[in-house]
């Protein structure tokens, strides 16, 4: 069911790096986005699949991992993603397609969960370094999102908001990752 996929579709930041994702699974995740809505039906998004250790290391070096975890530099060697999908906008087909980015990213993440993987949508990365590392022309493509993918090695728990109402995610002493969520009554107007 969709609700089950959503409950398991968390932002995972630590993975079993040794578990690779077959290229066919990654291509299927991207193919699912082809079936979704696109603003003005422009279909301007393009996708770069990265799944070799050498290319993954290049992507990893450009990514900032968790703004709320200020004392954490990202996953250690052995906990890093085994694949990435870079979402880019083909500038000859459109610009400012952030809503398309969101639809595509969520579709890929739900597809990953369905296949037994997980991931994290990352908007904080060095775009010029990544374009250079992957030989993507910044005059042709705007690099919009990095989707880090792999077999999750961490536990992520949805939690009610704290008494102070903070939605900031955090980890406990056992490195369990907590994500505070508003209740339904709080979001209905």
Short mmCIF file of N, CA and C in Angstrom, two decimals, residues 16-148:
data_model
loop_
_atom_site.label_atom_id
_atom_site.label_comp_id
_atom_site.label_asym_id
_atom_site.label_seq_id
_atom_site.Cartn_x
_atom_site.Cartn_y
_atom_site.Cartn_z
N UNK A 16 24.65 0.27 3.84
CA UNK A 16 25.57 -0.87 3.68
C UNK A 16 26.24 -0.64 2.32
N UNK A 17 27.38 0.02 2.34
CA UNK A 17 28.03 0.44 1.09
C UNK A 17 28.37 -0.74 0.18
N UNK A 18 28.59 -1.89 0.77
CA UNK A 18 28.97 -3.06 -0.03
C UNK A 18 27.80 -3.64 -0.82
N UNK A 19 26.57 -3.22 -0.51
CA UNK A 19 25.40 -3.72 -1.22
C UNK A 19 25.14 -2.80 -2.42
N UNK A 20 25.45 -3.30 -3.60
CA UNK A 20 25.27 -2.50 -4.80
C UNK A 20 23.81 -2.59 -5.28
N UNK A 21 23.42 -1.59 -6.03
CA UNK A 21 22.09 -1.58 -6.64
C UNK A 21 22.29 -1.87 -8.13
N UNK A 22 21.67 -2.93 -8.64
CA UNK A 22 21.84 -3.25 -10.06
C UNK A 22 21.41 -2.09 -10.95
N UNK A 23 22.13 -1.91 -12.05
CA UNK A 23 21.82 -0.83 -12.99
C UNK A 23 20.37 -0.91 -13.46
N UNK A 24 19.86 -2.10 -13.65
CA UNK A 24 18.47 -2.26 -14.08
C UNK A 24 17.48 -1.70 -13.08
N UNK A 25 17.76 -1.87 -11.78
CA UNK A 25 16.88 -1.30 -10.75
C UNK A 25 16.92 0.22 -10.79
N UNK A 26 18.12 0.78 -10.96
CA UNK A 26 18.25 2.24 -11.04
C UNK A 26 17.54 2.79 -12.27
N UNK A 27 17.69 2.11 -13.39
CA UNK A 27 17.01 2.54 -14.61
C UNK A 27 15.49 2.45 -14.45
N UNK A 28 15.01 1.41 -13.75
CA UNK A 28 13.57 1.27 -13.52
C UNK A 28 13.06 2.41 -12.64
N UNK A 29 13.84 2.81 -11.64
CA UNK A 29 13.44 3.93 -10.78
C UNK A 29 13.28 5.21 -11.62
N UNK A 30 14.24 5.43 -12.52
CA UNK A 30 14.15 6.61 -13.39
C UNK A 30 12.99 6.46 -14.37
N UNK A 31 12.79 5.27 -14.90
CA UNK A 31 11.70 5.07 -15.85
C UNK A 31 10.34 5.38 -15.22
N UNK A 32 10.20 5.10 -13.93
CA UNK A 32 8.94 5.42 -13.26
C UNK A 32 8.65 6.92 -13.29
N UNK A 33 9.69 7.74 -13.27
CA UNK A 33 9.47 9.20 -13.30
C UNK A 33 8.94 9.64 -14.66
N UNK A 34 9.27 8.90 -15.69
CA UNK A 34 8.81 9.22 -17.05
C UNK A 34 7.30 9.23 -17.14
N UNK A 35 6.65 8.50 -16.24
CA UNK A 35 5.20 8.34 -16.26
C UNK A 35 4.47 9.41 -15.45
N UNK A 36 5.22 10.25 -14.74
CA UNK A 36 4.60 11.23 -13.85
C UNK A 36 4.34 12.55 -14.56
N UNK A 37 3.65 13.43 -13.85
CA UNK A 37 3.33 14.75 -14.39
C UNK A 37 4.59 15.59 -14.56
N UNK A 38 4.50 16.53 -15.51
CA UNK A 38 5.58 17.48 -15.76
C UNK A 38 4.94 18.82 -16.12
N UNK A 39 5.43 19.90 -15.50
CA UNK A 39 4.86 21.22 -15.77
C UNK A 39 4.89 21.51 -17.26
N UNK A 40 3.76 21.91 -17.79
CA UNK A 40 3.58 22.19 -19.23
C UNK A 40 3.94 21.00 -20.10
N UNK A 41 4.03 19.82 -19.48
CA UNK A 41 4.46 18.59 -20.13
C UNK A 41 5.79 18.76 -20.86
N UNK A 42 6.64 19.64 -20.32
CA UNK A 42 7.94 19.92 -20.96
C UNK A 42 8.89 18.74 -20.88
N UNK A 43 8.76 17.92 -19.83
CA UNK A 43 9.63 16.76 -19.65
C UNK A 43 11.10 17.16 -19.77
N UNK A 44 11.45 18.22 -19.05
CA UNK A 44 12.79 18.81 -19.17
C UNK A 44 13.84 18.14 -18.29
N UNK A 45 13.42 17.26 -17.40
CA UNK A 45 14.40 16.65 -16.49
C UNK A 45 15.16 15.52 -17.18
N UNK A 46 16.44 15.45 -16.84
CA UNK A 46 17.31 14.35 -17.28
C UNK A 46 17.96 13.78 -16.03
N UNK A 47 18.43 12.54 -16.12
CA UNK A 47 18.90 11.83 -14.96
C UNK A 47 20.25 11.17 -15.25
N UNK A 48 21.20 11.38 -14.36
CA UNK A 48 22.52 10.75 -14.46
C UNK A 48 22.61 9.69 -13.38
N UNK A 49 22.73 8.44 -13.79
CA UNK A 49 22.89 7.33 -12.85
C UNK A 49 24.38 7.16 -12.57
N UNK A 50 24.72 7.10 -11.30
CA UNK A 50 26.10 6.92 -10.85
C UNK A 50 26.11 5.70 -9.94
N UNK A 51 26.84 4.65 -10.33
CA UNK A 51 26.85 3.45 -9.49
C UNK A 51 28.18 2.71 -9.47
N UNK A 52 29.25 3.36 -9.93
CA UNK A 52 30.56 2.73 -9.78
C UNK A 52 31.24 3.36 -8.57
N UNK A 53 32.10 2.62 -7.88
CA UNK A 53 32.77 3.18 -6.71
C UNK A 53 33.55 4.47 -7.03
N UNK A 54 34.19 4.55 -8.19
CA UNK A 54 34.96 5.74 -8.55
C UNK A 54 34.05 6.94 -8.72
N UNK A 55 32.95 6.78 -9.48
CA UNK A 55 32.02 7.90 -9.67
C UNK A 55 31.30 8.25 -8.37
N UNK A 56 30.94 7.24 -7.56
CA UNK A 56 30.27 7.53 -6.28
C UNK A 56 31.17 8.37 -5.38
N UNK A 57 32.47 8.08 -5.37
CA UNK A 57 33.40 8.88 -4.56
C UNK A 57 33.44 10.32 -5.05
N UNK A 58 33.36 10.52 -6.36
CA UNK A 58 33.34 11.89 -6.90
C UNK A 58 32.11 12.64 -6.43
N UNK A 59 30.96 12.00 -6.47
CA UNK A 59 29.72 12.64 -6.03
C UNK A 59 29.79 12.92 -4.54
N UNK A 60 30.21 11.93 -3.77
CA UNK A 60 30.26 12.06 -2.30
C UNK A 60 31.03 13.30 -1.88
N UNK A 61 32.13 13.56 -2.56
CA UNK A 61 32.99 14.69 -2.16
C UNK A 61 32.33 16.05 -2.38
N UNK A 62 31.23 16.11 -3.11
CA UNK A 62 30.57 17.39 -3.40
C UNK A 62 29.34 17.64 -2.53
N UNK A 63 28.95 16.66 -1.72
CA UNK A 63 27.68 16.70 -1.00
C UNK A 63 27.86 17.15 0.45
N UNK A 64 26.90 17.95 0.92
CA UNK A 64 26.80 18.30 2.34
C UNK A 64 25.66 17.48 2.90
N UNK A 65 25.89 16.80 4.03
CA UNK A 65 25.03 15.70 4.41
C UNK A 65 23.84 15.97 5.32
N UNK A 66 23.95 16.77 6.33
CA UNK A 66 22.82 16.90 7.26
C UNK A 66 22.97 18.21 8.03
N UNK A 67 22.27 19.23 7.58
CA UNK A 67 22.40 20.55 8.16
C UNK A 67 22.12 20.60 9.66
N UNK A 68 21.18 19.80 10.14
CA UNK A 68 20.83 19.83 11.56
C UNK A 68 21.83 19.05 12.42
N UNK A 69 22.64 18.20 11.80
CA UNK A 69 23.64 17.43 12.55
C UNK A 69 25.00 18.11 12.37
N UNK A 70 25.18 19.22 13.04
CA UNK A 70 26.33 20.09 12.81
C UNK A 70 27.67 19.45 13.15
N UNK A 71 27.67 18.42 13.98
CA UNK A 71 28.93 17.77 14.36
C UNK A 71 29.20 16.49 13.55
N UNK A 72 28.50 16.32 12.44
CA UNK A 72 28.62 15.11 11.63
C UNK A 72 28.98 15.49 10.20
N UNK A 73 30.04 14.91 9.67
CA UNK A 73 30.51 15.23 8.33
C UNK A 73 29.95 14.32 7.25
N UNK A 74 29.05 13.45 7.61
CA UNK A 74 28.48 12.54 6.64
C UNK A 74 28.89 11.11 6.93
N UNK A 75 28.39 10.19 6.16
CA UNK A 75 28.67 8.78 6.41
C UNK A 75 30.14 8.43 6.24
N UNK A 76 30.62 7.57 7.12
CA UNK A 76 32.01 7.10 7.06
C UNK A 76 32.17 6.10 5.92
N UNK A 77 33.40 5.87 5.54
CA UNK A 77 33.68 4.83 4.54
C UNK A 77 33.05 3.53 5.03
N UNK A 78 32.36 2.83 4.13
CA UNK A 78 31.63 1.62 4.48
C UNK A 78 30.16 1.88 4.74
N UNK A 79 29.80 3.17 4.98
CA UNK A 79 28.40 3.56 5.24
C UNK A 79 27.87 4.48 4.14
N UNK A 80 28.63 4.65 3.10
CA UNK A 80 28.27 5.61 2.05
C UNK A 80 27.31 4.98 1.04
N UNK A 81 26.60 5.81 0.29
CA UNK A 81 25.69 5.29 -0.73
C UNK A 81 26.43 4.46 -1.77
N UNK A 82 25.74 3.46 -2.29
CA UNK A 82 26.33 2.65 -3.36
C UNK A 82 25.91 3.15 -4.73
N UNK A 83 25.02 4.14 -4.75
CA UNK A 83 24.57 4.71 -6.03
C UNK A 83 24.01 6.11 -5.77
N UNK A 84 23.97 6.87 -6.85
CA UNK A 84 23.34 8.19 -6.83
C UNK A 84 22.57 8.35 -8.14
N UNK A 85 21.52 9.12 -8.07
CA UNK A 85 20.86 9.60 -9.29
C UNK A 85 20.86 11.12 -9.20
N UNK A 86 21.46 11.74 -10.19
CA UNK A 86 21.51 13.19 -10.26
C UNK A 86 20.33 13.65 -11.11
N UNK A 87 19.52 14.55 -10.56
CA UNK A 87 18.40 15.12 -11.32
C UNK A 87 18.86 16.46 -11.88
N UNK A 88 18.77 16.59 -13.19
CA UNK A 88 19.21 17.81 -13.87
C UNK A 88 18.09 18.29 -14.79
N UNK A 89 18.07 19.58 -15.02
CA UNK A 89 17.12 20.16 -15.96
C UNK A 89 17.85 20.46 -17.26
N UNK A 90 17.35 19.93 -18.35
CA UNK A 90 17.90 20.24 -19.67
C UNK A 90 17.42 21.64 -20.02
N UNK A 91 18.34 22.59 -20.00
CA UNK A 91 17.97 24.00 -20.17
C UNK A 91 17.41 24.32 -21.54
N UNK A 92 17.61 23.44 -22.51
CA UNK A 92 17.02 23.66 -23.83
C UNK A 92 15.52 23.33 -23.83
N UNK A 93 15.08 22.60 -22.79
CA UNK A 93 13.68 22.19 -22.71
C UNK A 93 12.87 22.96 -21.67
N UNK A 94 13.55 23.64 -20.77
CA UNK A 94 12.83 24.38 -19.74
C UNK A 94 13.76 24.86 -18.66
N UNK A 95 13.24 25.68 -17.78
CA UNK A 95 13.99 26.22 -16.65
C UNK A 95 13.09 26.25 -15.43
N UNK A 96 13.73 26.30 -14.27
CA UNK A 96 12.99 26.45 -13.01
C UNK A 96 11.89 25.40 -12.86
N UNK A 97 12.28 24.17 -12.95
CA UNK A 97 11.32 23.06 -12.88
C UNK A 97 11.36 22.39 -11.50
N UNK A 98 11.41 23.20 -10.44
CA UNK A 98 11.52 22.65 -9.09
C UNK A 98 10.38 21.71 -8.74
N UNK A 99 9.18 22.02 -9.21
CA UNK A 99 8.05 21.14 -8.92
C UNK A 99 8.25 19.80 -9.61
N UNK A 100 8.81 19.80 -10.82
CA UNK A 100 9.12 18.54 -11.50
C UNK A 100 10.19 17.77 -10.72
N UNK A 101 11.18 18.52 -10.19
CA UNK A 101 12.23 17.87 -9.39
C UNK A 101 11.62 17.12 -8.21
N UNK A 102 10.68 17.77 -7.51
CA UNK A 102 10.06 17.14 -6.35
C UNK A 102 9.27 15.90 -6.72
N UNK A 103 8.50 15.99 -7.79
CA UNK A 103 7.72 14.83 -8.25
C UNK A 103 8.67 13.68 -8.61
N UNK A 104 9.71 13.99 -9.36
CA UNK A 104 10.65 12.96 -9.80
C UNK A 104 11.40 12.35 -8.62
N UNK A 105 11.87 13.21 -7.72
CA UNK A 105 12.64 12.72 -6.57
C UNK A 105 11.79 11.81 -5.70
N UNK A 106 10.56 12.21 -5.40
CA UNK A 106 9.71 11.37 -4.56
C UNK A 106 9.37 10.07 -5.27
N UNK A 107 9.16 10.11 -6.56
CA UNK A 107 8.88 8.90 -7.32
C UNK A 107 10.06 7.93 -7.24
N UNK A 108 11.26 8.46 -7.40
CA UNK A 108 12.45 7.60 -7.32
C UNK A 108 12.61 7.03 -5.91
N UNK A 109 12.40 7.85 -4.89
CA UNK A 109 12.54 7.37 -3.52
C UNK A 109 11.52 6.29 -3.19
N UNK A 110 10.28 6.48 -3.62
CA UNK A 110 9.27 5.44 -3.38
C UNK A 110 9.61 4.17 -4.16
N UNK A 111 10.13 4.33 -5.37
CA UNK A 111 10.56 3.17 -6.15
C UNK A 111 11.70 2.43 -5.45
N UNK A 112 12.62 3.19 -4.85
CA UNK A 112 13.73 2.58 -4.12
C UNK A 112 13.22 1.76 -2.94
N UNK A 113 12.29 2.34 -2.17
CA UNK A 113 11.73 1.63 -1.02
C UNK A 113 11.04 0.35 -1.47
N UNK A 114 10.29 0.43 -2.57
CA UNK A 114 9.59 -0.74 -3.09
C UNK A 114 10.57 -1.87 -3.42
N UNK A 115 11.80 -1.51 -3.81
CA UNK A 115 12.82 -2.50 -4.18
C UNK A 115 13.71 -2.90 -2.99
N UNK A 116 13.43 -2.36 -1.80
CA UNK A 116 14.21 -2.72 -0.61
C UNK A 116 15.40 -1.82 -0.34
N UNK A 117 15.45 -0.66 -0.98
CA UNK A 117 16.53 0.30 -0.77
C UNK A 117 15.97 1.54 -0.07
N UNK A 118 16.82 2.50 0.10
CA UNK A 118 16.41 3.77 0.68
C UNK A 118 17.33 4.85 0.17
N UNK A 119 17.07 6.07 0.58
CA UNK A 119 17.91 7.14 0.09
C UNK A 119 17.67 8.45 0.78
N UNK A 120 18.31 9.46 0.25
CA UNK A 120 18.19 10.81 0.78
C UNK A 120 18.24 11.80 -0.37
N UNK A 121 17.29 12.73 -0.39
CA UNK A 121 17.29 13.81 -1.38
C UNK A 121 18.21 14.91 -0.86
N UNK A 122 19.16 15.32 -1.67
CA UNK A 122 20.14 16.30 -1.23
C UNK A 122 20.15 17.48 -2.19
N UNK A 123 19.87 18.64 -1.65
CA UNK A 123 19.92 19.87 -2.43
C UNK A 123 21.15 20.69 -2.13
N UNK A 124 21.87 20.32 -1.07
CA UNK A 124 23.06 21.06 -0.67
C UNK A 124 24.31 20.33 -1.17
N UNK A 125 24.80 20.78 -2.33
CA UNK A 125 26.00 20.19 -2.91
C UNK A 125 26.67 21.23 -3.79
N UNK A 126 27.94 21.02 -4.08
CA UNK A 126 28.69 21.96 -4.91
C UNK A 126 28.40 21.63 -6.38
N UNK A 127 27.53 22.41 -6.98
CA UNK A 127 27.06 22.14 -8.34
C UNK A 127 28.18 22.20 -9.38
N UNK A 128 29.03 23.20 -9.27
CA UNK A 128 30.08 23.32 -10.28
C UNK A 128 31.09 22.18 -10.17
N UNK A 129 31.44 21.78 -8.95
CA UNK A 129 32.36 20.63 -8.78
C UNK A 129 31.73 19.35 -9.30
N UNK A 130 30.44 19.16 -9.01
CA UNK A 130 29.78 17.94 -9.46
C UNK A 130 29.67 17.90 -10.97
N UNK A 131 29.32 19.03 -11.58
CA UNK A 131 29.23 19.07 -13.04
C UNK A 131 30.58 18.71 -13.66
N UNK A 132 31.65 19.26 -13.11
CA UNK A 132 32.98 18.97 -13.63
C UNK A 132 33.35 17.51 -13.41
N UNK A 133 33.06 16.98 -12.22
CA UNK A 133 33.41 15.59 -11.90
C UNK A 133 32.70 14.59 -12.80
N UNK A 134 31.46 14.91 -13.20
CA UNK A 134 30.67 13.99 -14.03
C UNK A 134 30.62 14.40 -15.49
N UNK A 135 31.42 15.40 -15.85
CA UNK A 135 31.51 15.88 -17.23
C UNK A 135 30.13 16.27 -17.78
N UNK A 136 29.41 17.07 -16.96
CA UNK A 136 28.10 17.58 -17.37
C UNK A 136 28.24 19.08 -17.61
N UNK A 137 27.86 19.52 -18.78
CA UNK A 137 28.02 20.91 -19.18
C UNK A 137 27.00 21.79 -18.45
N UNK A 138 27.45 22.73 -17.60
CA UNK A 138 26.51 23.60 -16.88
C UNK A 138 25.75 24.56 -17.78
N UNK A 139 26.19 24.72 -19.03
CA UNK A 139 25.42 25.52 -19.99
C UNK A 139 24.26 24.71 -20.57
N UNK A 140 24.35 23.40 -20.46
CA UNK A 140 23.31 22.51 -20.98
C UNK A 140 22.35 22.06 -19.88
N UNK A 141 22.89 21.81 -18.67
CA UNK A 141 22.09 21.26 -17.57
C UNK A 141 22.26 22.09 -16.30
N UNK A 142 21.15 22.33 -15.62
CA UNK A 142 21.24 22.80 -14.24
C UNK A 142 21.13 21.56 -13.36
N UNK A 143 22.08 21.39 -12.45
CA UNK A 143 22.04 20.25 -11.55
C UNK A 143 21.17 20.64 -10.37
N UNK A 144 20.06 19.92 -10.19
CA UNK A 144 19.04 20.33 -9.22
C UNK A 144 19.07 19.56 -7.91
N UNK A 145 19.16 18.24 -7.99
CA UNK A 145 19.14 17.40 -6.79
C UNK A 145 20.08 16.22 -6.96
N UNK A 146 20.63 15.79 -5.84
CA UNK A 146 21.39 14.55 -5.77
C UNK A 146 20.56 13.59 -4.92
N UNK A 147 20.30 12.41 -5.45
CA UNK A 147 19.60 11.38 -4.69
C UNK A 147 20.63 10.32 -4.32
N UNK A 148 20.93 10.22 -3.04
CA UNK A 148 21.85 9.21 -2.53
C UNK A 148 21.04 7.95 -2.27
#
